[in-house]
Coordinates of C-alpha atoms and ligand atoms in Angstrom, one line a residue:
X1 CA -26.8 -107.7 -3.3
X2 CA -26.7 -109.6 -0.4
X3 CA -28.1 -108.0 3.0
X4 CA -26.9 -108.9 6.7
X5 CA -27.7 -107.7 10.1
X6 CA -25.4 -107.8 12.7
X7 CA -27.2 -107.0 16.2
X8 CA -24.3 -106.4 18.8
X9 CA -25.7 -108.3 22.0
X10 CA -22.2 -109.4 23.6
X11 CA -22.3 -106.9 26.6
X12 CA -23.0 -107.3 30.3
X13 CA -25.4 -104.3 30.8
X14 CA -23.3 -103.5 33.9
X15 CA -25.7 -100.2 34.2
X16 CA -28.5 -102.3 35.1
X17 CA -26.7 -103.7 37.9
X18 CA -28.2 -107.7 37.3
X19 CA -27.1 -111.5 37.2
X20 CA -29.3 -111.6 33.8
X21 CA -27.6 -110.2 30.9
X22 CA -29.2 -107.2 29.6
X23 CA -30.7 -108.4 26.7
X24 CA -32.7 -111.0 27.9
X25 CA -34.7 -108.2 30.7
X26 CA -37.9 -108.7 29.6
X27 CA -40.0 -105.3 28.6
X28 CA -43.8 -105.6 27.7
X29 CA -43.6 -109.1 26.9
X30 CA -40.4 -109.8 25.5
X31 CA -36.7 -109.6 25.6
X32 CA -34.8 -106.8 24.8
X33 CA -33.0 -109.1 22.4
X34 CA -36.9 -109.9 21.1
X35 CA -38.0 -106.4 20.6
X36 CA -34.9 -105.7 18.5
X37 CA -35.0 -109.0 16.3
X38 CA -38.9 -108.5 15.7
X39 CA -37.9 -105.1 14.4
X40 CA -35.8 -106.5 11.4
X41 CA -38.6 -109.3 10.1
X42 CA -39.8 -106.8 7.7
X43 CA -36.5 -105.9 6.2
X44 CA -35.4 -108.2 3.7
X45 CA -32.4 -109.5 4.8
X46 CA -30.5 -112.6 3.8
X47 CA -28.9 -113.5 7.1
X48 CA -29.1 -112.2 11.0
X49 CA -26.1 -112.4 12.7
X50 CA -26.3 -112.0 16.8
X51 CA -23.0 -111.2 18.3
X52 CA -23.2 -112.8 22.1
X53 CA -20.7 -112.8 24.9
X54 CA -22.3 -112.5 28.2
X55 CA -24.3 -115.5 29.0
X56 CA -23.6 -116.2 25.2
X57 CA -25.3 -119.6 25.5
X58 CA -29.1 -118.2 26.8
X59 CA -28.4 -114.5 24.7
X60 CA -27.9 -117.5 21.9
X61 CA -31.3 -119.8 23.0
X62 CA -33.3 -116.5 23.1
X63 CA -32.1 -115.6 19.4
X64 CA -33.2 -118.7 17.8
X65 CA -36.3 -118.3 19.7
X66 CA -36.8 -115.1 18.2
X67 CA -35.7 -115.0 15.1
X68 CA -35.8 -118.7 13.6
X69 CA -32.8 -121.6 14.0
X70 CA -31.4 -119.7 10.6
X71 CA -30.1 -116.9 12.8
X72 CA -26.4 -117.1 13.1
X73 CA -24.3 -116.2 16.3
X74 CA -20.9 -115.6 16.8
X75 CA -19.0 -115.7 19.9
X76 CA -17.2 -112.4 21.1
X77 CA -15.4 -113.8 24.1
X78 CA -14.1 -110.6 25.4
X79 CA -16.5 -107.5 24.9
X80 CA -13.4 -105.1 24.3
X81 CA -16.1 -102.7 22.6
X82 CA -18.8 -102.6 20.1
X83 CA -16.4 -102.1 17.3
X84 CA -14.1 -105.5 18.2
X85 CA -17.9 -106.9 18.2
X86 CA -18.5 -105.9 14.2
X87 CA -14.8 -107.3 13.8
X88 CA -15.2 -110.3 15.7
X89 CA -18.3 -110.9 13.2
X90 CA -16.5 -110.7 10.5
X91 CA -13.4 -112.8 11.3
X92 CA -15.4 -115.5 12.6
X93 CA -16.8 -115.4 8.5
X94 CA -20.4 -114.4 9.6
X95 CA -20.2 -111.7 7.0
X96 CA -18.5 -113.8 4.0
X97 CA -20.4 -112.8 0.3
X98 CA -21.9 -109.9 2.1
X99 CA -22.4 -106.5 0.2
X100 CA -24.5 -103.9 2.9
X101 CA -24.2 -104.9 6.7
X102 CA -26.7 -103.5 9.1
X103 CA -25.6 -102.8 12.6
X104 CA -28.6 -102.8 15.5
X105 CA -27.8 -102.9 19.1
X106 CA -29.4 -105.5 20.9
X107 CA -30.3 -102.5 23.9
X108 CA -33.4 -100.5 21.1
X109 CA -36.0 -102.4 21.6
X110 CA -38.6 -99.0 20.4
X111 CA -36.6 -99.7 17.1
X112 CA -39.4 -100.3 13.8
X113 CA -38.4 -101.4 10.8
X114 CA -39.3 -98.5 8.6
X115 CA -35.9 -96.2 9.6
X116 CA -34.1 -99.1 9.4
X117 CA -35.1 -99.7 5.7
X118 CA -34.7 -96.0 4.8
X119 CA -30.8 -96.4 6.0
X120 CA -30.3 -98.9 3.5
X121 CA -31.6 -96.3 0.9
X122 CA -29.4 -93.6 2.4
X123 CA -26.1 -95.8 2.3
X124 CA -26.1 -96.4 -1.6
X125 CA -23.6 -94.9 -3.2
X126 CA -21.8 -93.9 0.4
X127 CA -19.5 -96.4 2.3
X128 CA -22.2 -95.9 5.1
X129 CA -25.2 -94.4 6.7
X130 CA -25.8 -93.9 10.3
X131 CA -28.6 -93.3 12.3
X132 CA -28.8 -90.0 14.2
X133 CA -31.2 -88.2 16.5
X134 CA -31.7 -84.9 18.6
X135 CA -32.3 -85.0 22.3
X136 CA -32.9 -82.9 24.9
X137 CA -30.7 -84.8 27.1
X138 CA -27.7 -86.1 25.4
X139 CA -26.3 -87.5 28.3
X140 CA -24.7 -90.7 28.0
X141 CA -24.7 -91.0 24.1
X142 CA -21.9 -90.2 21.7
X143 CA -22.8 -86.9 19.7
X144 CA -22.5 -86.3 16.2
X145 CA -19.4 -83.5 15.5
X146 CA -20.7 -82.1 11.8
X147 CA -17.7 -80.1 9.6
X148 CA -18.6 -76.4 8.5
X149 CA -20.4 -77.5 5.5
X150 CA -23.0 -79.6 8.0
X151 CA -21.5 -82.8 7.2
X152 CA -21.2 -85.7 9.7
X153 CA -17.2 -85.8 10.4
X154 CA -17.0 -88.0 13.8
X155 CA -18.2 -89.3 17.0
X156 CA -17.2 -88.3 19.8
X157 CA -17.7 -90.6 22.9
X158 CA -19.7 -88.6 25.9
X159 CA -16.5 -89.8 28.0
X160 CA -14.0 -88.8 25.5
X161 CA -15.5 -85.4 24.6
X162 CA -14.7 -81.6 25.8
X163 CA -17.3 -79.7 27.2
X164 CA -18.2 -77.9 23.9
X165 CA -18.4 -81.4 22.4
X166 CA -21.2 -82.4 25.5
X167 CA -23.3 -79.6 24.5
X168 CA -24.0 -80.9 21.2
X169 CA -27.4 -82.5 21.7
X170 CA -27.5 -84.6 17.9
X171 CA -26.8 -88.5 18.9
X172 CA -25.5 -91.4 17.7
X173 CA -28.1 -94.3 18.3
X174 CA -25.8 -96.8 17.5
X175 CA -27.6 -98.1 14.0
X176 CA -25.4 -98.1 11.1
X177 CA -25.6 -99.6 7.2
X178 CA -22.2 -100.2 6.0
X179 CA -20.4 -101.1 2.5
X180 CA -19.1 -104.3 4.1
X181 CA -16.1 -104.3 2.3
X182 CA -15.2 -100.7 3.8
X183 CA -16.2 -101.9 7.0
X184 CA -14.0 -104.7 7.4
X185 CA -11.1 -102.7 5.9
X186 CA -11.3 -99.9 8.5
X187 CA -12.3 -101.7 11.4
X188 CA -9.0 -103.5 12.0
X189 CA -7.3 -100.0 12.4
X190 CA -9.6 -99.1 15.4
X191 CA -7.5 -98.2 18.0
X192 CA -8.5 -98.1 22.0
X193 CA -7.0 -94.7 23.2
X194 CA -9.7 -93.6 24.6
X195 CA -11.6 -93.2 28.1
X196 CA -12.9 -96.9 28.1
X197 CA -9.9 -98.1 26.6
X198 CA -12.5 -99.9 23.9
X199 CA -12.4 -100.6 20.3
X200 CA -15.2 -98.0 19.6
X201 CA -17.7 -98.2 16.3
X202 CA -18.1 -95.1 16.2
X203 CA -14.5 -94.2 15.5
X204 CA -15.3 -96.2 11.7
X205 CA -16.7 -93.4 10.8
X206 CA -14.2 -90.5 11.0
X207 CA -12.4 -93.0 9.0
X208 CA -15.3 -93.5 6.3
X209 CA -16.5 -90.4 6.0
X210 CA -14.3 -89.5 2.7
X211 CA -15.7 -92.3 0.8
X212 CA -19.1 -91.0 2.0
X213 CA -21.1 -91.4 5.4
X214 CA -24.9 -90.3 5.0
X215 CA -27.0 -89.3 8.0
X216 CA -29.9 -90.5 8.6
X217 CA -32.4 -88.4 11.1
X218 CA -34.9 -90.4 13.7
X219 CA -37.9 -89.5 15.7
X220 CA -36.2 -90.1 19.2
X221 CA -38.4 -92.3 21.1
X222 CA -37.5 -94.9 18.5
X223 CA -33.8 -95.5 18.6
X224 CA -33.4 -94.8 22.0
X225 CA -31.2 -97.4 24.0
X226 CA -31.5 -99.1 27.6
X227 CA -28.6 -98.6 29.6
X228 CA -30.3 -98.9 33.4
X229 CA -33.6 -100.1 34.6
X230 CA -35.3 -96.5 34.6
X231 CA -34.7 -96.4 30.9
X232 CA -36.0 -100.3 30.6
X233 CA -39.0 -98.9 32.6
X234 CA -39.5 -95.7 30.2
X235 CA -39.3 -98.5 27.0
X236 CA -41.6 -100.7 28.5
X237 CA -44.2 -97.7 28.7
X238 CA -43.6 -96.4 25.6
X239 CA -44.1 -99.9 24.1
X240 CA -46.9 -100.8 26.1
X241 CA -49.0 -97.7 25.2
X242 CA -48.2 -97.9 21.2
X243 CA -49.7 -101.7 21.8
X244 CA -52.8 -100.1 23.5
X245 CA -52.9 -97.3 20.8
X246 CA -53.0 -99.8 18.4
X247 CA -55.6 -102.4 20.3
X248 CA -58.2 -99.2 20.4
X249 CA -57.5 -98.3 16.4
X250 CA -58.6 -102.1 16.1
X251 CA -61.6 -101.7 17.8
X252 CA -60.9 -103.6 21.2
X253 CA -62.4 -101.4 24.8
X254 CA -60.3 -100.6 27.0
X255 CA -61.6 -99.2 30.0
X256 CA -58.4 -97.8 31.5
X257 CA -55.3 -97.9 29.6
X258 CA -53.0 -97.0 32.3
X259 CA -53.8 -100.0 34.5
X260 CA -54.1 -102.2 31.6
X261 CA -50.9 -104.3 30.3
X262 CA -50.7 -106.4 26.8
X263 CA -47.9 -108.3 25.7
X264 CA -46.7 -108.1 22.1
X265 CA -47.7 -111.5 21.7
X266 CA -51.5 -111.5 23.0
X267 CA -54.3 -110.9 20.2
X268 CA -57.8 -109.1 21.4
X269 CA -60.6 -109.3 18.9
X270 CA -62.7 -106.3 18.4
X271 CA -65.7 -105.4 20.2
X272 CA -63.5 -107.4 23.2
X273 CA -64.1 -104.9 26.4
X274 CA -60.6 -105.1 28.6
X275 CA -61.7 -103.5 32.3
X276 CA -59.0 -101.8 34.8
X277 CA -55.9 -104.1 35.9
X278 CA -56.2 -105.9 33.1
X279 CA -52.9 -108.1 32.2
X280 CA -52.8 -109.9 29.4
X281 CA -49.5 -112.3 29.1
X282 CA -47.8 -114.9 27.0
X283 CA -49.5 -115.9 24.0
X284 CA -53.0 -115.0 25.1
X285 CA -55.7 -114.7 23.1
X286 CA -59.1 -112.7 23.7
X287 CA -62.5 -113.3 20.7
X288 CA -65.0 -110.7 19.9
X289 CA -66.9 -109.6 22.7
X290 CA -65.5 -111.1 25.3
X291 CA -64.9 -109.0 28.3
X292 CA -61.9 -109.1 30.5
X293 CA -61.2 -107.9 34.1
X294 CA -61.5 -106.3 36.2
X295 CA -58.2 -106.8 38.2
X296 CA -57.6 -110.5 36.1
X297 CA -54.2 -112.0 35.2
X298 CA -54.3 -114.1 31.9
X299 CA -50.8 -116.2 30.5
X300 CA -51.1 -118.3 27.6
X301 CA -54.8 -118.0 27.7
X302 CA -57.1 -118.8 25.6
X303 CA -61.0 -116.7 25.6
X304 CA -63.8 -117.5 22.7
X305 CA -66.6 -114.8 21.8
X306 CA -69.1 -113.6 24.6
X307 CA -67.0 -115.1 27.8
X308 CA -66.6 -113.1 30.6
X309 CA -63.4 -113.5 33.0
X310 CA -63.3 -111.3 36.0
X311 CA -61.2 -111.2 39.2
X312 CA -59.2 -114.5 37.8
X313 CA -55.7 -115.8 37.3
X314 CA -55.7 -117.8 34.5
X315 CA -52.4 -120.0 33.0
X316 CA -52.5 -122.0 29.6
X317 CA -56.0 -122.3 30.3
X318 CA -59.0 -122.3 27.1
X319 CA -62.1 -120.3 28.3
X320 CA -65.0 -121.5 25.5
X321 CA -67.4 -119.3 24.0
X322 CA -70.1 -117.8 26.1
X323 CA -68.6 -119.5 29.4
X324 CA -68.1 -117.7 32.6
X325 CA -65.4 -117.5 34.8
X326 CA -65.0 -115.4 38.2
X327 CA -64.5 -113.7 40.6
X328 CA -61.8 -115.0 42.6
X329 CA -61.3 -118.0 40.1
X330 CA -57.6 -119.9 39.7
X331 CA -57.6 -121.6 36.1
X332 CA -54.3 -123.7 36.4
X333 CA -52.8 -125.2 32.9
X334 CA -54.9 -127.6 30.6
X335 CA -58.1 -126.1 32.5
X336 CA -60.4 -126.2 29.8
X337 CA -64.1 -124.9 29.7
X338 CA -66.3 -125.8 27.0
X339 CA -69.0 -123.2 25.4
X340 CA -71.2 -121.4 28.3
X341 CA -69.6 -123.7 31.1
X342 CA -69.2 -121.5 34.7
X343 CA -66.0 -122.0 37.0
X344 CA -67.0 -119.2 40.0
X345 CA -66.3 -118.3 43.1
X346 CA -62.9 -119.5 45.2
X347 CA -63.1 -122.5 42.0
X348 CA -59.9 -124.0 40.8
X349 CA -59.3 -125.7 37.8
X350 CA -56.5 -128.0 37.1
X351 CA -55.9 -130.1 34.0
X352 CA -60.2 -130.6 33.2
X353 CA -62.6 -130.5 30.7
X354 CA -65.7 -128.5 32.4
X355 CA -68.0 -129.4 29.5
X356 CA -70.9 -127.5 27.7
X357 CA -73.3 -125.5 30.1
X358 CA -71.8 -127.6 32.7
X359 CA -71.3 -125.6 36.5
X360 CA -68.9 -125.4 38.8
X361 CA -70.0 -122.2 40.8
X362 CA -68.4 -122.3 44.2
X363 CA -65.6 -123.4 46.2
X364 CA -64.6 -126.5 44.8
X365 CA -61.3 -128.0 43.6
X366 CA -62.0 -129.6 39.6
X367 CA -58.2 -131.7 38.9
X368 CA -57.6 -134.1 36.1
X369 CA -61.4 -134.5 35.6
X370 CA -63.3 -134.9 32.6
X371 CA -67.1 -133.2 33.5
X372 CA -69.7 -134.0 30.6
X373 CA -72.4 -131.2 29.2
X374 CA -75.2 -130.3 31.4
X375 CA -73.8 -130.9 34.7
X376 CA -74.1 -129.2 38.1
X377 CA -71.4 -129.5 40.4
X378 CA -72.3 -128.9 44.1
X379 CA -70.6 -126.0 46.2
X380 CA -67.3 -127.3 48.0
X381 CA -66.9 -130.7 45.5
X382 CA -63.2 -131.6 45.7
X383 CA -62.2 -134.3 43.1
X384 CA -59.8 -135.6 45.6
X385 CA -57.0 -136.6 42.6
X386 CA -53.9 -137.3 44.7
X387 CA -53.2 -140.2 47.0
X388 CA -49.8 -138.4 48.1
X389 CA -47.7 -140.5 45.4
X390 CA -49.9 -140.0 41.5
X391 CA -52.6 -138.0 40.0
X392 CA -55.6 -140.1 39.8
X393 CA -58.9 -139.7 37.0
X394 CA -62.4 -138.5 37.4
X395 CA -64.8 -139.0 35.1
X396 CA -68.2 -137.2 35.9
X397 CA -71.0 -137.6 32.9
X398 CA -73.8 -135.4 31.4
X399 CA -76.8 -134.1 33.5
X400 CA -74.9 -135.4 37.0
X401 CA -76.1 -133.7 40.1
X402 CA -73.1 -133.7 42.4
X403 CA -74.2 -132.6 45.8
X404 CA -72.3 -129.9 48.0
X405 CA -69.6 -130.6 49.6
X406 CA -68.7 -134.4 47.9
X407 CA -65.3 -135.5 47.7
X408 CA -64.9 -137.4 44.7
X409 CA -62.2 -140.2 45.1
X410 CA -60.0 -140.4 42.0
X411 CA -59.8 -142.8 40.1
X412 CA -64.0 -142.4 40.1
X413 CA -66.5 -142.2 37.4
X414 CA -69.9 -140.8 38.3
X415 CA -72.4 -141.6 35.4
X416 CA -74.8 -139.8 33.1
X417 CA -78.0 -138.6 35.2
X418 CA -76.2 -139.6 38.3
X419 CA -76.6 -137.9 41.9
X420 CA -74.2 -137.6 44.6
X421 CA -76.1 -136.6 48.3
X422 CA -74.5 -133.8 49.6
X423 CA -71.9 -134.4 52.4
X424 CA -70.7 -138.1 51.1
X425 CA -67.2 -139.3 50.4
X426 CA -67.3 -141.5 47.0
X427 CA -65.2 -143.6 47.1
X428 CA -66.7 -146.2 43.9
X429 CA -68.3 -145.4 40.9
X430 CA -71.6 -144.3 40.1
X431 CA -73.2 -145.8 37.5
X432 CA -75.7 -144.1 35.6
X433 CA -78.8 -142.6 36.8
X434 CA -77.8 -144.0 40.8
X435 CA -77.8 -141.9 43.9
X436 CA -74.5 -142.6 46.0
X437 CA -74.5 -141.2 49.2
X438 CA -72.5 -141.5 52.4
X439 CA -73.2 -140.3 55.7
X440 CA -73.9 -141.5 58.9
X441 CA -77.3 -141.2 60.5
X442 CA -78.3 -138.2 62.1
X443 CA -78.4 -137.9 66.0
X444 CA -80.6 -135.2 67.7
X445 CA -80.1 -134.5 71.1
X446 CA -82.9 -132.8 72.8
X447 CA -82.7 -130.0 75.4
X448 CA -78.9 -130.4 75.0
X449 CA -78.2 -126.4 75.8
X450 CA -80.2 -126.7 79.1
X451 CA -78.6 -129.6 80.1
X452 CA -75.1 -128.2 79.1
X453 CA -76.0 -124.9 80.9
X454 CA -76.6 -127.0 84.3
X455 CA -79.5 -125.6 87.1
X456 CA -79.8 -122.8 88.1
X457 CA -78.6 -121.7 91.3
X458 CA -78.9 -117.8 91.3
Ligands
UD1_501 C1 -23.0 -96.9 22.2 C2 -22.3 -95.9 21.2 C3 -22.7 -94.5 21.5 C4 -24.2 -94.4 21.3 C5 -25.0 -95.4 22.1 C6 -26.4 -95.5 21.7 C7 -20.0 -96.9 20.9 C8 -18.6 -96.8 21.3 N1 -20.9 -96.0 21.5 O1 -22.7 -96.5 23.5 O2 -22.1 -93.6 20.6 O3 -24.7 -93.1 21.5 O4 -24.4 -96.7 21.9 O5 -27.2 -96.3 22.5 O6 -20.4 -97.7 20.1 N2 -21.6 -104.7 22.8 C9 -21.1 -105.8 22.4 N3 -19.8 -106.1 22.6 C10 -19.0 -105.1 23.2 C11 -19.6 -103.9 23.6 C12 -20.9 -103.7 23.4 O7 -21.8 -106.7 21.8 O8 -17.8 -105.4 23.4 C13 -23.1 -104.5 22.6 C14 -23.9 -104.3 23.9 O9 -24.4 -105.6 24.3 C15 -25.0 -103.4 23.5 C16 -24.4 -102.6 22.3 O10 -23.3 -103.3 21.9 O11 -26.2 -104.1 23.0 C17 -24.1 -101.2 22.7 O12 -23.2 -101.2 23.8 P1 -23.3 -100.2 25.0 O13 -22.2 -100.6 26.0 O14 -24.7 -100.2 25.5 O15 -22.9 -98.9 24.3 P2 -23.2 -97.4 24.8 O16 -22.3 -97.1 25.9 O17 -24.6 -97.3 25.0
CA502 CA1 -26.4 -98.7 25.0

């Protein structure tokens, strides 16, 4: 038996009132899109078809992304409705050998994989299953009409229904299994007289349900879509608090998990502490003990065992084991700090090895340097890497003493055991063990206040 899923992701989101195409809104660390294709890696499936329209060419980027160059999109030029988006599948031959199709739309992204399996169970034997749920506010979805025996008989469209049909509170959440070769046959005699003057799915199954349409109940925080940004808000909540739910099963502290944000992709190791305003971004990844925050941004970041970050904005940057960083710190990408290294106060870090035990506590500016083990670097040190046209090198060795305030000339390289006086522009290199130091000599004016104050005449 060979298993699809189509995830219908053609539409415009014209709710959400936006130049991006629905899908791709971003909700606790991923797309829409994302959320929903992440959902069906568990189920075995042979293929994943994405059905794109608007923006068809990024919905199509983000899909591969996702879900692997396997996935297969078809092009639904006009969205005239989410049934014309199945049939579109199917005559572009995205569906050819297929026995059960699975219909997600690309809008669920609270959607596990667990129902989704259970609808493939429900569907054997029937020419489809569908996904329902009961709400206290129906509004907006299509609602499940049930004959006298309790069956499912139809959909009715919220636009298209009467106001006994509005009161019925059981939805349709769009997810469907079907018998692909009753699917295909019944969806070319969807019609579109109806409110939205659409070719709607949900009118398949009035005409399936005498070959047999099994429902398929949900918990309703799960299946429910994202028409408008308060709903995209209400996901990302959801979604953000199972994450945390799950980050404190594992072990990981977190301090205060309403000011604390975790994308799907980020990894915390137990015994991790995460303080207040915590965000966690990207691919970031967090070892045992470590402890994060508070109020610190990390994105693509890296933090081994026993670091501590606080007050810090950190990008694509690799904090080493035991190494401190904060507050008020600005690790830019490539900043990388070896094991028990220190980048403090008002320090940024640009594209540099900071290596082990080596300091950089205050108010300096560390770019495309390489800093040995051991070595103290003096408040207010710029490595001064830009001449206005390139990036230029410094190399600084182990056990270097550079004085406060230096500004390192790039390209420079400062030796091991090497000093630099506080004050001095460097402008060669250093070679090992040497004391460079630039500064004019000191003039001391005596009694300059009197003198500047003038006699007295009062
Ligand atoms: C749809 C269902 C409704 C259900 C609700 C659940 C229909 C007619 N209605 O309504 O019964 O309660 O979902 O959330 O199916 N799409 C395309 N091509 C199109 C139209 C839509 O790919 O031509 C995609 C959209 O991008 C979206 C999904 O299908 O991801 C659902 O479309 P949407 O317009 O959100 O449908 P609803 O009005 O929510
Ligand atoms: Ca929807």
């Amino acid at each position: 038996m060979t298993r699809a899923a189509v995830v219908l992701a053609a539409g415009k989101g014209t709710r959400f009132r936006s130049d991006l195409a629905k899908v791709l809104h971003p909700v606790a660390g991923r797309s829409l899109l994302g959320w929903v294709l992440s959902a069906l890696q568990p189920i075995d499936l042979d293929r994943v078809v994405v059905v794109v329209g608007h923006q068809a060419d990024d919905v199509a980027r983000e899909a591969a992304r996702v879900a692997g160059d396997g996935v297969v999109t078809v092009h639904q030029a006009e969205q005239r409705g989410t049934g014309h988006a199945l049939r579109t599948a199917f005559e572009a031959g995205a569906l050819d050998g297929v026995h059960t199709v699975l219909v997600v739309p690309g809008d669920a992204p609270l959607v596990a994989g667990a129902p989704l399996e259970a609808m493939f169970d429900a569907q054997r034997g029937n020419a489809a299953a569908m996904m329902t749920t009961v709400l206290d506010d129906p509004t907006g979805y299509g609602r499940i009409l049930r004959d006298r025996a309790g069956a499912v008989a139809r959909v009715v469209e919220e636009a298209d229904a009467t106001p006994d049909e509005r009161a019925v509170r059981e939805v349709n959440v769009s997810m469907y299994v079907f018998d692909a070769a009753a699917a295909d046959r019944q969806l070319s005699r969807l019609g579109t007289h109806n409110a939205q003057g659409e070719e709607y799915l949900t009118d398949i199954v009035e005409l399936l349900v005498d070959d047999g349409v099994a429902a398929v109940a949900a918990p309703p925080h799960s299946v429910r879509g994202v028409n408008d940004r308060e709903q995209l808000a209400q996901a990302g909540a959801a979604l953000r608090s199972a994450m945390l739910s799950q980050l404190l099963r594992d072990g990981v502290t977190i301090v205060d998990p309403a000011t604390t944000y975790v994308g799907a992709d980020c990894t915390v190791a137990p015994d991790a502490v995460l303080l207040p305003s915590t965000h966690l971004e990207g691919a970031t990844h967090i070892a045992e003990r470590a402890v994060i925050g508070p109020s610190t941004r990390l994105v693509d970041t890296t933090v081994d065992a026993d670091a501590t970050v606080t007050f810090t904005v950190a990008v694509s940057a690799v904090v080493g084991a035991g190494a401190q960083v904060g507050p008020f710190t600005y690790l830019r990408p490539d900043a990388q700090l070896a094991e028990r290294a220190k980048a403090g106060a008002f320090v940024e870090v640009k594209q540099s090895v900071v290596g082990p035990r080596s300091k950089v506590p205050h108010l300096s500016y560390i770019g495309n340097t390489v800093i040995g083990s051991d070595t103290n670097i003096g408040a207010a040190t710029v490595t001064v890497n830009y001449d206005g046209r390139r990036k230029h090198q410094t190399t600084i060795g182990d056990r270097v003493r550079i004085g406060a305030d230096t500004m390192l000339i790039a390209p420079i390289k400062v030796g091991d055991d090497a000093y630099t006086g506080a004050g001095s522009v460097v402008t060669s290199d250093v070679p090992a063990g040497a004391l460079a130091v630039e500064r004019t000599e000191q003039r001391t004016i005596e009694g300059y206040a009197e003198r500047k104050r003038g006699p007295d005449t009062s």
